[in-house]
Amino acid sequence: MVPNRTCALCHTSKPILRRPKTGQQLCKPCFFYVFETEVHETIIGTNLFQQGEKVAIGASGGKDSTVLAHVLTVLNERYGYGLQLHLLSIDEGITGYRDDSLKSVKRNQQEYGLPLKILGYDELYGWTMDRVVEQIGRKNNCTFCGVFRRQALDRGAASLDADHIVTGHNADDTAETVLMNILRGDIARLGRCTAICTKGEDSIKRSKPFKYAYEKEIVMYAYFKKLDYFSTECLYAPDAYRGHARVFLKDLEAARPSAIIDIIHSGEAFQVAQDVELKPQQFCQRCGYMASNELCKACTLLESLEKGMGKLAVGDRNRRKLDDEPMPQGMRTIPMFQRSATTDSASPL
Amino acid sequence: MSCEGPPSAEDLMPKRPRYDRDQTCIKCKSHRGNLVIKHAVYCFSCLPAMLIRKFRRALSASLDPAAPPRGTPSRTPPPDVVLALSGGPSSTVLLDMVWKCFSVEGSGRKDERRQVGSVRAVYVDWSCLGGKSVVESLREACQRYGIELTMVMGEAAFDAAWTSAVGMPRPTSELLVNQHSDRLPFLPSPMGAGPSDPIATLRAHLASLPTPSAIPAMLRTLTRLLILNTTCALSCSVLMLGTCLPRLSVDLLENVAYGGGFSLGSEREESVSLPLGEVHVIRPLRDWSLKELGWWLHSRSLPVPRGVDGKPDRLLAPSGGKTLSKLTEDFVLGLERDYPSTVSTISKTATKVVPAEPAAYRCAYCLRPAQKNATRWKAGTAVLVLPSLADGGNDPLAPPKTPPLPGAQGLADGLCYSCYTHLTSRGGTGAGKVRSIASQDADRSGSTGMPMPVWVRRVREEEMKQHIGEFLLEE
């Protein structure tokens, strides 16, 4: 593409990039301005935060969470959100991957001066992902990791007494999730996956300020700001099925860049029909975390690992086999989930 | 792992039967099976009955869900039906199935034949874009079945003379919009311009589209509207499309990728109000896999007039890069190979979602329900102008403003999200090639604005006021 002479926004400086989202050729300061302003408008337009809220930033050390920590720090200061920001990292126990990425989180902590809490799977569940993979192999290990991480984040945030968890999920992730839920027929998730903020009963608010930010623009922002992040993919094989949807989405984006935003819009434009029955939410009888069955998914998976039957835990077909197996002596369980009430009375920004 | 012995058979949940592991037909349980369909084995004698039953079931569910049981005479007269033919495998099967089920010669039962009234067929010919017309082969096929075929030329969508044939008010002049502005403002019609050449106008319309992906999408919409209006003009109230399961899944995913989630249900079934009446669109082959279609064509020795690559949108496919349509098709066909049940899951998912809010109006282009402010939502997802250039400083913590109302009214206000996307979304692979692939003589495009199909009308202020009159207070 032939570069324009001047930036499409300020019309004075020389452009150095083409925005993936709009195709506009911009200079560096204008790109920073639009990127940060769009995140700010997402936050303000959706009343995401409340003044004085304690917010835990889910920090993995990857590009998304690194940029999120940076941008939230900048916006909090610039617009006076009055947020108490904390970094919250989950150590899944993947040697050669998470230990390295946590080093980058620690460097960011020092740079932004934010308090950091690291909670490990080992500490919470008594299992590291290395050991999980040792038992179940690489197939379906993402299911264990995803379920464990979700609960670990909630528990980590509860221990910080945080009101809100923010994650670096970007527009590409949201669009991919819409597609995945359609392909899997997961109606319950399809109905809520485009919500910018989700909050179960008695659980901490969880939101995605980068919901409309393109992944490529996040990388651009990190690149031009020279942010320190860890870019290696997880060592354990990615979900092959999700990989299909991801490749498809990238192809769509190449053919028409607005496809990502268009898919998110589709997801926001429909809802689950009233006559479709969804499982009511309840609380896990063993650990008190929110669940759709008697036991939450994390307790079920942990039990299967403890019984040495981790391979049977994914899917409902083998549930009876798992239940019939007696509990081993001294089986580890997840501690009871306790958290103080959130401060809903605070005023919005 | 447990060191105990293996559990006995009673202890285990019974496995779901997978009939393809057996050699015997699951219907008659006597003949050797010949074909496996979704893990069930059928012999060649039971398969046709199963497929006809499937066709009838889908048809009954769509035509009249509260219909009296089989054999009970219906009190309402059966609807007259139009079959939309493309010349492809699905529409060939549709034509044959309708003949088999609803004609005396096709040995349909008397009470079942009463389900539909007269049957006609419609074909939209896009030979003006350089493709081979299959109208002669279709005419022969229809003659064999005793069904009358009506041909509509694709360029009729831009022909003012066609409007009177389908009961639409004849436009006084060609509607032009400025495609370079996101609001798609209307442009004045050229002074003293006589009736334009419909083919040149069609080409100018396609050449003005911003991406190659918009071409197949818009051709599909034009085809759909031409068929719907013709159905109405033929005094028929039901339009049958030969959409099979993989095609339906492609259409649904494509619709999601275009941002058309609001009207997702319309891809399965819809009713459209037109000047001459209402048309109910149904897809009785929507549960048929490619295997079932292929077997029916083979067993009945049916010739398929159009080859796989004969679709009009393929004629305009850019040489470099792919359109969203082709990408989605490749993706779904790949899924059918690797994860076969996913294709039907996509279709089932679409039945379980509904629009998140009531429709505010009908899209001026595709006539599907549209949601309020959909086009402005898109404009609000990216900062396109610096505030100092827009309207000066403001409170940084104030909620972001909806993009400002333009001084001049534009077509964007009357479009649904996906049509707006097709007409305005820029960039991507193959962008810039549209002009050359859609227009042989692109003289008209760009300079004079984008011409719109004849049913797209400029909504006057008085008409808008009429719609919202009850909510307006006296000034």
PDB file of N, CA, C and O in Angstrom, chain A residues 161-212:
ATOM      1  N   ASP A 161      -9.692  -9.115  48.143  1.00  0.00           N
ATOM      2  CA  ASP A 161     -10.902  -8.351  48.438  1.00  0.00           C
ATOM      3  C   ASP A 161     -11.234  -7.405  47.273  1.00  0.00           C
ATOM      4  O   ASP A 161     -11.688  -6.270  47.484  1.00  0.00           O
ATOM      5  N   ALA A 162     -10.966  -7.889  46.061  1.00  0.00           N
ATOM      6  CA  ALA A 162     -11.233  -7.064  44.872  1.00  0.00           C
ATOM      7  C   ALA A 162     -12.708  -7.153  44.497  1.00  0.00           C
ATOM      8  O   ALA A 162     -13.366  -8.162  44.744  1.00  0.00           O
ATOM      9  N   ASP A 163     -13.226  -6.095  43.881  1.00  0.00           N
ATOM     10  CA  ASP A 163     -14.627  -6.071  43.462  1.00  0.00           C
ATOM     11  C   ASP A 163     -14.773  -6.538  42.015  1.00  0.00           C
ATOM     12  O   ASP A 163     -15.860  -6.852  41.567  1.00  0.00           O
ATOM     13  N   HIS A 164     -13.677  -6.545  41.324  1.00  0.00           N
ATOM     14  CA  HIS A 164     -13.775  -6.639  39.870  1.00  0.00           C
ATOM     15  C   HIS A 164     -12.494  -7.283  39.310  1.00  0.00           C
ATOM     16  O   HIS A 164     -11.404  -6.925  39.732  1.00  0.00           O
ATOM     17  N   ILE A 165     -12.668  -8.189  38.381  1.00  0.00           N
ATOM     18  CA  ILE A 165     -11.502  -8.747  37.672  1.00  0.00           C
ATOM     19  C   ILE A 165     -11.589  -8.256  36.233  1.00  0.00           C
ATOM     20  O   ILE A 165     -12.650  -8.358  35.614  1.00  0.00           O
ATOM     21  N   VAL A 166     -10.493  -7.744  35.703  1.00  0.00           N
ATOM     22  CA  VAL A 166     -10.495  -7.411  34.278  1.00  0.00           C
ATOM     23  C   VAL A 166      -9.501  -8.315  33.568  1.00  0.00           C
ATOM     24  O   VAL A 166      -8.431  -8.620  34.108  1.00  0.00           O
ATOM     25  N   THR A 167      -9.884  -8.775  32.404  1.00  0.00           N
ATOM     26  CA  THR A 167      -9.001  -9.660  31.646  1.00  0.00           C
ATOM     27  C   THR A 167      -8.709  -9.031  30.282  1.00  0.00           C
ATOM     28  O   THR A 167      -9.432  -8.149  29.832  1.00  0.00           O
ATOM     29  N   GLY A 168      -7.667  -9.533  29.647  1.00  0.00           N
ATOM     30  CA  GLY A 168      -7.230  -8.945  28.377  1.00  0.00           C
ATOM     31  C   GLY A 168      -7.920  -9.533  27.148  1.00  0.00           C
ATOM     32  O   GLY A 168      -7.384  -9.429  26.050  1.00  0.00           O
ATOM     33  N   HIS A 169      -9.103 -10.137  27.335  1.00  0.00           N
ATOM     34  CA  HIS A 169      -9.805 -10.693  26.161  1.00  0.00           C
ATOM     35  C   HIS A 169     -10.088  -9.572  25.160  1.00  0.00           C
ATOM     36  O   HIS A 169     -10.676  -8.556  25.517  1.00  0.00           O
ATOM     37  N   ASN A 170      -9.688  -9.798  23.930  1.00  0.00           N
ATOM     38  CA  ASN A 170      -9.831  -8.750  22.914  1.00  0.00           C
ATOM     39  C   ASN A 170     -10.977  -9.084  21.946  1.00  0.00           C
ATOM     40  O   ASN A 170     -11.667 -10.103  22.111  1.00  0.00           O
ATOM     41  N   ALA A 171     -11.143  -8.230  20.940  1.00  0.00           N
ATOM     42  CA  ALA A 171     -12.248  -8.407  19.986  1.00  0.00           C
ATOM     43  C   ALA A 171     -12.131  -9.741  19.249  1.00  0.00           C
ATOM     44  O   ALA A 171     -13.133 -10.426  19.019  1.00  0.00           O
ATOM     45  N   ASP A 172     -10.900 -10.117  18.901  1.00  0.00           N
ATOM     46  CA  ASP A 172     -10.706 -11.389  18.188  1.00  0.00           C
ATOM     47  C   ASP A 172     -11.161 -12.563  19.055  1.00  0.00           C
ATOM     48  O   ASP A 172     -11.790 -13.497  18.567  1.00  0.00           O
ATOM     49  N   ASP A 173     -10.811 -12.499  20.361  1.00  0.00           N
ATOM     50  CA  ASP A 173     -11.222 -13.580  21.282  1.00  0.00           C
ATOM     51  C   ASP A 173     -12.743 -13.644  21.371  1.00  0.00           C
ATOM     52  O   ASP A 173     -13.328 -14.732  21.364  1.00  0.00           O
ATOM     53  N   THR A 174     -13.384 -12.478  21.459  1.00  0.00           N
ATOM     54  CA  THR A 174     -14.849 -12.462  21.592  1.00  0.00           C
ATOM     55  C   THR A 174     -15.510 -13.024  20.334  1.00  0.00           C
ATOM     56  O   THR A 174     -16.422 -13.853  20.420  1.00  0.00           O
ATOM     57  N   ALA A 175     -15.018 -12.577  19.170  1.00  0.00           N
ATOM     58  CA  ALA A 175     -15.589 -13.075  17.908  1.00  0.00           C
ATOM     59  C   ALA A 175     -15.382 -14.587  17.783  1.00  0.00           C
ATOM     60  O   ALA A 175     -16.283 -15.321  17.357  1.00  0.00           O
ATOM     61  N   GLU A 176     -14.200 -15.019  18.177  1.00  0.00           N
ATOM     62  CA  GLU A 176     -13.886 -16.455  18.105  1.00  0.00           C
ATOM     63  C   GLU A 176     -14.820 -17.247  19.027  1.00  0.00           C
ATOM     64  O   GLU A 176     -15.287 -18.332  18.667  1.00  0.00           O
ATOM     65  N   THR A 177     -15.099 -16.683  20.201  1.00  0.00           N
ATOM     66  CA  THR A 177     -15.985 -17.375  21.136  1.00  0.00           C
ATOM     67  C   THR A 177     -17.414 -17.437  20.597  1.00  0.00           C
ATOM     68  O   THR A 177     -18.093 -18.458  20.767  1.00  0.00           O
ATOM     69  N   VAL A 178     -17.861 -16.371  19.925  1.00  0.00           N
ATOM     70  CA  VAL A 178     -19.204 -16.407  19.315  1.00  0.00           C
ATOM     71  C   VAL A 178     -19.257 -17.569  18.314  1.00  0.00           C
ATOM     72  O   VAL A 178     -20.173 -18.403  18.340  1.00  0.00           O
ATOM     73  N   LEU A 179     -18.240 -17.636  17.453  1.00  0.00           N
ATOM     74  CA  LEU A 179     -18.217 -18.703  16.443  1.00  0.00           C
ATOM     75  C   LEU A 179     -18.172 -20.076  17.106  1.00  0.00           C
ATOM     76  O   LEU A 179     -18.916 -20.988  16.734  1.00  0.00           O
ATOM     77  N   MET A 180     -17.291 -20.218  18.112  1.00  0.00           N
ATOM     78  CA  MET A 180     -17.147 -21.521  18.783  1.00  0.00           C
ATOM     79  C   MET A 180     -18.465 -21.962  19.416  1.00  0.00           C
ATOM     80  O   MET A 180     -18.838 -23.135  19.335  1.00  0.00           O
ATOM     81  N   ASN A 181     -19.167 -21.029  20.057  1.00  0.00           N
ATOM     82  CA  ASN A 181     -20.413 -21.399  20.723  1.00  0.00           C
ATOM     83  C   ASN A 181     -21.496 -21.765  19.717  1.00  0.00           C
ATOM     84  O   ASN A 181     -22.343 -22.615  20.008  1.00  0.00           O
ATOM     85  N   ILE A 182     -21.464 -21.152  18.541  1.00  0.00           N
ATOM     86  CA  ILE A 182     -22.414 -21.549  17.490  1.00  0.00           C
ATOM     87  C   ILE A 182     -22.062 -22.945  16.996  1.00  0.00           C
ATOM     88  O   ILE A 182     -22.919 -23.812  16.842  1.00  0.00           O
ATOM     89  N   LEU A 183     -20.780 -23.178  16.778  1.00  0.00           N
ATOM     90  CA  LEU A 183     -20.352 -24.479  16.255  1.00  0.00           C
ATOM     91  C   LEU A 183     -20.619 -25.606  17.251  1.00  0.00           C
ATOM     92  O   LEU A 183     -20.922 -26.724  16.871  1.00  0.00           O
ATOM     93  N   ARG A 184     -20.469 -25.287  18.547  1.00  0.00           N
ATOM     94  CA  ARG A 184     -20.680 -26.318  19.565  1.00  0.00           C
ATOM     95  C   ARG A 184     -22.133 -26.397  20.019  1.00  0.00           C
ATOM     96  O   ARG A 184     -22.496 -27.267  20.792  1.00  0.00           O
ATOM     97  N   GLY A 185     -22.946 -25.428  19.592  1.00  0.00           N
ATOM     98  CA  GLY A 185     -24.346 -25.400  20.027  1.00  0.00           C
ATOM     99  C   GLY A 185     -24.463 -25.076  21.506  1.00  0.00           C
ATOM    100  O   GLY A 185     -25.418 -25.491  22.161  1.00  0.00           O
ATOM    101  N   ASP A 186     -23.500 -24.337  22.040  1.00  0.00           N
ATOM    102  CA  ASP A 186     -23.516 -24.001  23.464  1.00  0.00           C
ATOM    103  C   ASP A 186     -24.356 -22.737  23.662  1.00  0.00           C
ATOM    104  O   ASP A 186     -23.848 -21.613  23.684  1.00  0.00           O
ATOM    105  N   ILE A 187     -25.658 -22.949  23.787  1.00  0.00           N
ATOM    106  CA  ILE A 187     -26.601 -21.836  23.819  1.00  0.00           C
ATOM    107  C   ILE A 187     -26.393 -20.955  25.048  1.00  0.00           C
ATOM    108  O   ILE A 187     -26.442 -19.729  24.958  1.00  0.00           O
ATOM    109  N   ALA A 188     -26.154 -21.597  26.194  1.00  0.00           N
ATOM    110  CA  ALA A 188     -26.012 -20.807  27.425  1.00  0.00           C
ATOM    111  C   ALA A 188     -24.867 -19.815  27.294  1.00  0.00           C
ATOM    112  O   ALA A 188     -25.001 -18.638  27.614  1.00  0.00           O
ATOM    113  N   ARG A 189     -23.735 -20.306  26.790  1.00  0.00           N
ATOM    114  CA  ARG A 189     -22.570 -19.409  26.650  1.00  0.00           C
ATOM    115  C   ARG A 189     -22.780 -18.410  25.514  1.00  0.00           C
ATOM    116  O   ARG A 189     -22.333 -17.284  25.609  1.00  0.00           O
ATOM    117  N   LEU A 190     -23.451 -18.854  24.462  1.00  0.00           N
ATOM    118  CA  LEU A 190     -23.680 -17.956  23.319  1.00  0.00           C
ATOM    119  C   LEU A 190     -24.464 -16.725  23.763  1.00  0.00           C
ATOM    120  O   LEU A 190     -24.216 -15.614  23.312  1.00  0.00           O
ATOM    121  N   GLY A 191     -25.383 -16.951  24.691  1.00  0.00           N
ATOM    122  CA  GLY A 191     -26.219 -15.857  25.167  1.00  0.00           C
ATOM    123  C   GLY A 191     -25.457 -14.815  25.964  1.00  0.00           C
ATOM    124  O   GLY A 191     -25.883 -13.672  26.057  1.00  0.00           O
ATOM    125  N   ARG A 192     -24.330 -15.210  26.567  1.00  0.00           N
ATOM    126  CA  ARG A 192     -23.648 -14.249  27.444  1.00  0.00           C
ATOM    127  C   ARG A 192     -22.224 -13.909  27.006  1.00  0.00           C
ATOM    128  O   ARG A 192     -21.573 -13.063  27.629  1.00  0.00           O
ATOM    129  N   CYS A 193     -21.725 -14.560  25.936  1.00  0.00           N
ATOM    130  CA  CYS A 193     -20.302 -14.392  25.623  1.00  0.00           C
ATOM    131  C   CYS A 193     -19.942 -13.008  25.096  1.00  0.00           C
ATOM    132  O   CYS A 193     -18.777 -12.629  25.125  1.00  0.00           O
ATOM    133  N   THR A 194     -20.924 -12.240  24.614  1.00  0.00           N
ATOM    134  CA  THR A 194     -20.577 -10.908  24.131  1.00  0.00           C
ATOM    135  C   THR A 194     -20.783  -9.836  25.197  1.00  0.00           C
ATOM    136  O   THR A 194     -20.489  -8.669  24.950  1.00  0.00           O
ATOM    137  N   ALA A 195     -21.276 -10.241  26.357  1.00  0.00           N
ATOM    138  CA  ALA A 195     -21.458  -9.250  27.434  1.00  0.00           C
ATOM    139  C   ALA A 195     -20.091  -8.744  27.874  1.00  0.00           C
ATOM    140  O   ALA A 195     -19.165  -9.536  28.054  1.00  0.00           O
ATOM    141  N   ILE A 196     -19.971  -7.444  28.045  1.00  0.00           N
ATOM    142  CA  ILE A 196     -18.653  -6.911  28.436  1.00  0.00           C
ATOM    143  C   ILE A 196     -18.372  -7.211  29.902  1.00  0.00           C
ATOM    144  O   ILE A 196     -17.227  -7.360  30.312  1.00  0.00           O
ATOM    145  N   CYS A 197     -19.426  -7.354  30.679  1.00  0.00           N
ATOM    146  CA  CYS A 197     -19.237  -7.621  32.107  1.00  0.00           C
ATOM    147  C   CYS A 197     -20.176  -8.740  32.520  1.00  0.00           C
ATOM    148  O   CYS A 197     -21.370  -8.690  32.236  1.00  0.00           O
ATOM    149  N   THR A 198     -19.643  -9.761  33.163  1.00  0.00           N
ATOM    150  CA  THR A 198     -20.498 -10.850  33.638  1.00  0.00           C
ATOM    151  C   THR A 198     -20.358 -10.920  35.155  1.00  0.00           C
ATOM    152  O   THR A 198     -19.286 -10.685  35.699  1.00  0.00           O
ATOM    153  N   LYS A 199     -21.435 -11.269  35.782  1.00  0.00           N
ATOM    154  CA  LYS A 199     -21.381 -11.379  37.240  1.00  0.00           C
ATOM    155  C   LYS A 199     -22.416 -12.392  37.676  1.00  0.00           C
ATOM    156  O   LYS A 199     -23.612 -12.190  37.510  1.00  0.00           O
ATOM    157  N   GLY A 200     -21.960 -13.509  38.205  1.00  0.00           N
ATOM    158  CA  GLY A 200     -22.872 -14.499  38.741  1.00  0.00           C
ATOM    159  C   GLY A 200     -23.263 -14.071  40.143  1.00  0.00           C
ATOM    160  O   GLY A 200     -22.675 -13.144  40.708  1.00  0.00           O
ATOM    161  N   GLU A 201     -24.285 -14.774  40.675  1.00  0.00           N
ATOM    162  CA  GLU A 201     -24.696 -14.451  42.044  1.00  0.00           C
ATOM    163  C   GLU A 201     -23.525 -14.750  42.969  1.00  0.00           C
ATOM    164  O   GLU A 201     -22.906 -15.798  42.880  1.00  0.00           O
ATOM    165  N   ASP A 202     -23.209 -13.859  43.834  1.00  0.00           N
ATOM    166  CA  ASP A 202     -22.139 -14.029  44.813  1.00  0.00           C
ATOM    167  C   ASP A 202     -20.757 -14.189  44.169  1.00  0.00           C
ATOM    168  O   ASP A 202     -19.831 -14.682  44.787  1.00  0.00           O
ATOM    169  N   SER A 203     -20.625 -13.840  42.907  1.00  0.00           N
ATOM    170  CA  SER A 203     -19.274 -13.930  42.341  1.00  0.00           C
ATOM    171  C   SER A 203     -18.799 -12.522  41.997  1.00  0.00           C
ATOM    172  O   SER A 203     -19.569 -11.577  41.977  1.00  0.00           O
ATOM    173  N   ILE A 204     -17.523 -12.435  41.719  1.00  0.00           N
ATOM    174  CA  ILE A 204     -16.923 -11.134  41.460  1.00  0.00           C
ATOM    175  C   ILE A 204     -17.190 -10.731  40.019  1.00  0.00           C
ATOM    176  O   ILE A 204     -17.198 -11.580  39.130  1.00  0.00           O
ATOM    177  N   LYS A 205     -17.386  -9.437  39.781  1.00  0.00           N
ATOM    178  CA  LYS A 205     -17.608  -8.959  38.413  1.00  0.00           C
ATOM    179  C   LYS A 205     -16.376  -9.274  37.583  1.00  0.00           C
ATOM    180  O   LYS A 205     -15.246  -9.170  38.073  1.00  0.00           O
ATOM    181  N   ARG A 206     -16.610  -9.620  36.325  1.00  0.00           N
ATOM    182  CA  ARG A 206     -15.492  -9.964  35.454  1.00  0.00           C
ATOM    183  C   ARG A 206     -15.732  -9.256  34.122  1.00  0.00           C
ATOM    184  O   ARG A 206     -16.806  -9.396  33.547  1.00  0.00           O
ATOM    185  N   SER A 207     -14.781  -8.491  33.681  1.00  0.00           N
ATOM    186  CA  SER A 207     -15.059  -7.764  32.441  1.00  0.00           C
ATOM    187  C   SER A 207     -13.862  -7.694  31.493  1.00  0.00           C
ATOM    188  O   SER A 207     -12.739  -8.035  31.863  1.00  0.00           O
ATOM    189  N   LYS A 208     -14.191  -7.258  30.265  1.00  0.00           N
ATOM    190  CA  LYS A 208     -13.207  -7.258  29.169  1.00  0.00           C
ATOM    191  C   LYS A 208     -13.140  -5.865  28.547  1.00  0.00           C
ATOM    192  O   LYS A 208     -13.839  -5.594  27.577  1.00  0.00           O
ATOM    193  N   PRO A 209     -12.322  -4.967  29.079  1.00  0.00           N
ATOM    194  CA  PRO A 209     -12.264  -3.619  28.490  1.00  0.00           C
ATOM    195  C   PRO A 209     -11.761  -3.600  27.043  1.00  0.00           C
ATOM    196  O   PRO A 209     -11.995  -2.642  26.324  1.00  0.00           O
ATOM    197  N   PHE A 210     -11.066  -4.664  26.614  1.00  0.00           N
ATOM    198  CA  PHE A 210     -10.552  -4.723  25.237  1.00  0.00           C
ATOM    199  C   PHE A 210     -11.541  -5.404  24.289  1.00  0.00           C
ATOM    200  O   PHE A 210     -11.141  -5.879  23.223  1.00  0.00           O
ATOM    201  N   LYS A 211     -12.794  -5.460  24.680  1.00  0.00           N
ATOM    202  CA  LYS A 211     -13.787  -6.195  23.881  1.00  0.00           C
ATOM    203  C   LYS A 211     -13.813  -5.746  22.419  1.00  0.00           C
ATOM    204  O   LYS A 211     -14.048  -6.544  21.523  1.00  0.00           O
ATOM    205  N   TYR A 212     -13.598  -4.463  22.172  1.00  0.00           N
ATOM    206  CA  TYR A 212     -13.643  -3.964  20.791  1.00  0.00           C
ATOM    207  C   TYR A 212     -12.249  -3.660  20.233  1.00  0.00           C
ATOM    208  O   TYR A 212     -12.137  -3.030  19.179  1.00  0.00           O
TER     209      TYR A 212
END
